[in-house]
mmCIF file with all atom_site columns, C-alpha atoms in Angstrom:
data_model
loop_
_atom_site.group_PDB
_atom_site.id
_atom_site.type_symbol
_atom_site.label_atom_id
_atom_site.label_alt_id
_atom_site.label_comp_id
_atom_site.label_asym_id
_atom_site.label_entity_id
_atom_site.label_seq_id
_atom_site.pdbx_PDB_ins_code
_atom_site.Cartn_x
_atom_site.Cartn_y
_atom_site.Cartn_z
_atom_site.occupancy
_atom_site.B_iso_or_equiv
_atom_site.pdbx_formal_charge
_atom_site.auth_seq_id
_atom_site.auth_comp_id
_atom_site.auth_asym_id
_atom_site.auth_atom_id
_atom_site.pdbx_PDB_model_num
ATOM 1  C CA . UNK A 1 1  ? 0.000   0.000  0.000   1.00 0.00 ? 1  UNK A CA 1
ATOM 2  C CA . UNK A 1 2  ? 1.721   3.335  -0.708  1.00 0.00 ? 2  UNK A CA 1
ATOM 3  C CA . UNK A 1 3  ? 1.988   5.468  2.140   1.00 0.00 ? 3  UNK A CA 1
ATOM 4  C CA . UNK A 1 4  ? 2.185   8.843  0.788   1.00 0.00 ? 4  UNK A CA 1
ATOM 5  C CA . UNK A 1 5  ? 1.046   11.046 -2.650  1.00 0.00 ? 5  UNK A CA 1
ATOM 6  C CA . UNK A 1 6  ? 3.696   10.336 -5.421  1.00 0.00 ? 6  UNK A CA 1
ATOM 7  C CA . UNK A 1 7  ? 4.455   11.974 -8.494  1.00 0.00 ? 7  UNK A CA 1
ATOM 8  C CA . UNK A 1 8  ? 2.093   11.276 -11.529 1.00 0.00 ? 8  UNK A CA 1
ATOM 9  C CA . UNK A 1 9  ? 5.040   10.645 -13.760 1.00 0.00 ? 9  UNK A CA 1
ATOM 10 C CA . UNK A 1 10 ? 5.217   7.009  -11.697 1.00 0.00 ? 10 UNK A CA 1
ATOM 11 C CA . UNK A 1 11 ? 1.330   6.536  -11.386 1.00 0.00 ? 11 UNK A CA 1
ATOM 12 C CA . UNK A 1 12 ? 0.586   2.807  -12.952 1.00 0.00 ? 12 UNK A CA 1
ATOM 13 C CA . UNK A 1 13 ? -0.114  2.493  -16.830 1.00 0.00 ? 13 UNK A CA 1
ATOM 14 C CA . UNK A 1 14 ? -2.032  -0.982 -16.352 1.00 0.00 ? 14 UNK A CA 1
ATOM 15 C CA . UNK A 1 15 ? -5.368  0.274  -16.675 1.00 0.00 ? 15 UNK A CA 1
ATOM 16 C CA . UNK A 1 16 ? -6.122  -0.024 -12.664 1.00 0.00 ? 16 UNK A CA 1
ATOM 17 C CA . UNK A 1 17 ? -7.940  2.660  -10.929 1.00 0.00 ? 17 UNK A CA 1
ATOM 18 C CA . UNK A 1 18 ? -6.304  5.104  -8.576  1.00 0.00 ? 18 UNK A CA 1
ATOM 19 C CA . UNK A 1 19 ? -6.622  8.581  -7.197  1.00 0.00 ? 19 UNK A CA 1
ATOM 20 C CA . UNK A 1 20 ? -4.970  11.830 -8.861  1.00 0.00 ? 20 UNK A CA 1
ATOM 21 C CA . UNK A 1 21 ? -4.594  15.190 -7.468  1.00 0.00 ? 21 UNK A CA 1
ATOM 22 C CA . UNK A 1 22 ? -4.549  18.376 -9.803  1.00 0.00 ? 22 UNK A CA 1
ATOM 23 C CA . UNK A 1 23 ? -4.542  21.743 -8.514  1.00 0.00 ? 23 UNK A CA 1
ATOM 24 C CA . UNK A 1 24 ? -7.714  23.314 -10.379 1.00 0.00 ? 24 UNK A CA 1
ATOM 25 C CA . UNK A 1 25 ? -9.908  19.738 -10.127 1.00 0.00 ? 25 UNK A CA 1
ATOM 26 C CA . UNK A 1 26 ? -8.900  18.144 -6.859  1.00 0.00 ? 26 UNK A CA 1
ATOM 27 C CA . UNK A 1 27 ? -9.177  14.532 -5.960  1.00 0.00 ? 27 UNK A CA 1
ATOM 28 C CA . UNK A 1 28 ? -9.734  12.603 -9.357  1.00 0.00 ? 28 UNK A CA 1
ATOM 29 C CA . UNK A 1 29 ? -10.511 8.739  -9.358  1.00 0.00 ? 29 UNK A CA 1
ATOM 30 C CA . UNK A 1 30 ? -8.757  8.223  -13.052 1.00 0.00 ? 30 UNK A CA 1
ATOM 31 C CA . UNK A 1 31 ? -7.047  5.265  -14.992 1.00 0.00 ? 31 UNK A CA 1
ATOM 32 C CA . UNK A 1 32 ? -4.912  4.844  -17.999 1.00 0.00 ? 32 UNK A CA 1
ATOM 33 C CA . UNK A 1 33 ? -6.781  2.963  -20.746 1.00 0.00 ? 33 UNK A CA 1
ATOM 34 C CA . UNK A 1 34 ? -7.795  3.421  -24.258 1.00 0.00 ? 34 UNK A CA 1
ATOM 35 C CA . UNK A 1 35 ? -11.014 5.447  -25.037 1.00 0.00 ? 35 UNK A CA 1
ATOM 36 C CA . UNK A 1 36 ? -14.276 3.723  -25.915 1.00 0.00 ? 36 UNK A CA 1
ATOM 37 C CA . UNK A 1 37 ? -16.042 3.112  -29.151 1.00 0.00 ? 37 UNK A CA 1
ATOM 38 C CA . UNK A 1 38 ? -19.953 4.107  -29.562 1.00 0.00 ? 38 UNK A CA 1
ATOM 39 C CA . UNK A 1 39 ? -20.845 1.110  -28.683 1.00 0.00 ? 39 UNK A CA 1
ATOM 40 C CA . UNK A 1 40 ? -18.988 1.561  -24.964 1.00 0.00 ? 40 UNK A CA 1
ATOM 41 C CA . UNK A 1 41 ? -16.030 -0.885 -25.872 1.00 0.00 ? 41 UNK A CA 1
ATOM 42 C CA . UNK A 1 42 ? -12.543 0.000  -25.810 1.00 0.00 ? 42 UNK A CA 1
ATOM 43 C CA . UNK A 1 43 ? -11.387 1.677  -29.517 1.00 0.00 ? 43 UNK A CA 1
ATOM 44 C CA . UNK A 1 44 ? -8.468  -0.706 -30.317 1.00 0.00 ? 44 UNK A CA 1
ATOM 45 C CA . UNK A 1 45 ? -7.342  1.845  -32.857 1.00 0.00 ? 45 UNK A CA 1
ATOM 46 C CA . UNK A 1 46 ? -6.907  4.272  -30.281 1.00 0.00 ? 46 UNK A CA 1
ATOM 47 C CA . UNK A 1 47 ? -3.691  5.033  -28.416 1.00 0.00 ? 47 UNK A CA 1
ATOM 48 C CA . UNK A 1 48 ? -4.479  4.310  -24.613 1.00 0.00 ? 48 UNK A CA 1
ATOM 49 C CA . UNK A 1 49 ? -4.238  7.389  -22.723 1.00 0.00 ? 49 UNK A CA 1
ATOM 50 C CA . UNK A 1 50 ? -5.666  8.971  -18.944 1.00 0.00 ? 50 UNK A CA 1
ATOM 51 C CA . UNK A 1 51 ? -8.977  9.314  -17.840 1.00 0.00 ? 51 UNK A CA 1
ATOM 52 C CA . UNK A 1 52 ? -11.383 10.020 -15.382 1.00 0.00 ? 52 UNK A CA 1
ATOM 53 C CA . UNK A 1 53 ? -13.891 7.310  -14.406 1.00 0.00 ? 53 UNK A CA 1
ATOM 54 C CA . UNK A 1 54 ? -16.482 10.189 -16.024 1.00 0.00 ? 54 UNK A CA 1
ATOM 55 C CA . UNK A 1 55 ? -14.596 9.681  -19.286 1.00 0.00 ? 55 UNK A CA 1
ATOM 56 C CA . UNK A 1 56 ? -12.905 13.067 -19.265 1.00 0.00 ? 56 UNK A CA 1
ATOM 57 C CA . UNK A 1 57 ? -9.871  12.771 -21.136 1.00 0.00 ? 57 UNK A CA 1
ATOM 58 C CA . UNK A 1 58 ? -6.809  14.326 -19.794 1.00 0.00 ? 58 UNK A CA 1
ATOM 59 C CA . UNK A 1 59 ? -4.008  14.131 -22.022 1.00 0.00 ? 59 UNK A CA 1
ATOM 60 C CA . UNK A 1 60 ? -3.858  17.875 -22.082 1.00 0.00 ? 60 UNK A CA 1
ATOM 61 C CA . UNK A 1 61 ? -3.713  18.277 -18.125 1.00 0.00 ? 61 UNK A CA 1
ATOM 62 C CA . UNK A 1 62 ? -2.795  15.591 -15.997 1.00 0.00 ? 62 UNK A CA 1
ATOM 63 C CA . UNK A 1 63 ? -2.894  15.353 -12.772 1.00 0.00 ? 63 UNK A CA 1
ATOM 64 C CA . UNK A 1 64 ? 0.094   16.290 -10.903 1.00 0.00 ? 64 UNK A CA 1
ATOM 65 C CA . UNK A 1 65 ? 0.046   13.802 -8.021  1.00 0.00 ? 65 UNK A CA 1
ATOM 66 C CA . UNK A 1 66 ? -1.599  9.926  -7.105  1.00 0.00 ? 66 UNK A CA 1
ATOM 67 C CA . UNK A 1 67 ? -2.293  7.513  -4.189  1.00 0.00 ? 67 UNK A CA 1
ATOM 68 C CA . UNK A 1 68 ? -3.790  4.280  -4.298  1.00 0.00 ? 68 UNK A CA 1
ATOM 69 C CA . UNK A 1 69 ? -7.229  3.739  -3.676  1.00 0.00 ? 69 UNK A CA 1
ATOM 70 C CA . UNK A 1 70 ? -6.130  1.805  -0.693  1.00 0.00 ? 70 UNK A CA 1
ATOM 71 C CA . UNK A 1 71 ? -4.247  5.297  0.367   1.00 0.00 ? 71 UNK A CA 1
ATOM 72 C CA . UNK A 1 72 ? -4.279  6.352  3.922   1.00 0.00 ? 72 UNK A CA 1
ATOM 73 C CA . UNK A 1 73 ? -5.621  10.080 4.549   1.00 0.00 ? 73 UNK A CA 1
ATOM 74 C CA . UNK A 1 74 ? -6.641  11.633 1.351   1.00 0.00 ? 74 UNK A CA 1
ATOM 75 C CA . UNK A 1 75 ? -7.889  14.761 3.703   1.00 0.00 ? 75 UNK A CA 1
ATOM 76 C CA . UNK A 1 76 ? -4.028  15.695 3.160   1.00 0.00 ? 76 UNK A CA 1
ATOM 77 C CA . UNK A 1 77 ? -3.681  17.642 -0.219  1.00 0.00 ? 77 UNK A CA 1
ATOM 78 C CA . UNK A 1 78 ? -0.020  16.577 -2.043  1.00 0.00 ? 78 UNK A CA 1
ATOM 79 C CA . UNK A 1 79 ? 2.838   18.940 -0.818  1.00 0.00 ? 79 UNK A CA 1
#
């Protein structure tokens, strides 16, 4: 279980769920997987990128920090 906020540059790629921090948004529940077709599958001919569990992409402005849902205190903001 991590014990602390880390960077974002380290957050997992393997499409599990954890919690981001940005500045303007706050806590974020996001994951790194490819975006979905219309029919709510994953677009294979997509490159996999982040996003929220709302399906917000953010390619353009990642989070800066993440914990893992099993974090301690997420009252703490990242220092």
């Amino acid at each position: 279980m991590t014990e602390a906020w880390l960077s974002f540059s380290t957050a997992p790629d393997d499409g599990r769920e954890v919690i981001a921090w940005r500045e303007d948004a706050g806590v974020l529940i996001v994951q790194f997987v490819g975006p979905l077709d219309e029919y709510g599958q994953l677009d294979e001919n997509e490159e996999p990128c982040w996003f929220t569990i709302h399906g917000e992409d953010l390619t353009a402005d990642l989070p800066t920090h993440w914990i893992d849902l099993q974090g301690p205190d997420l009252k703490k903001e990242p220092s």
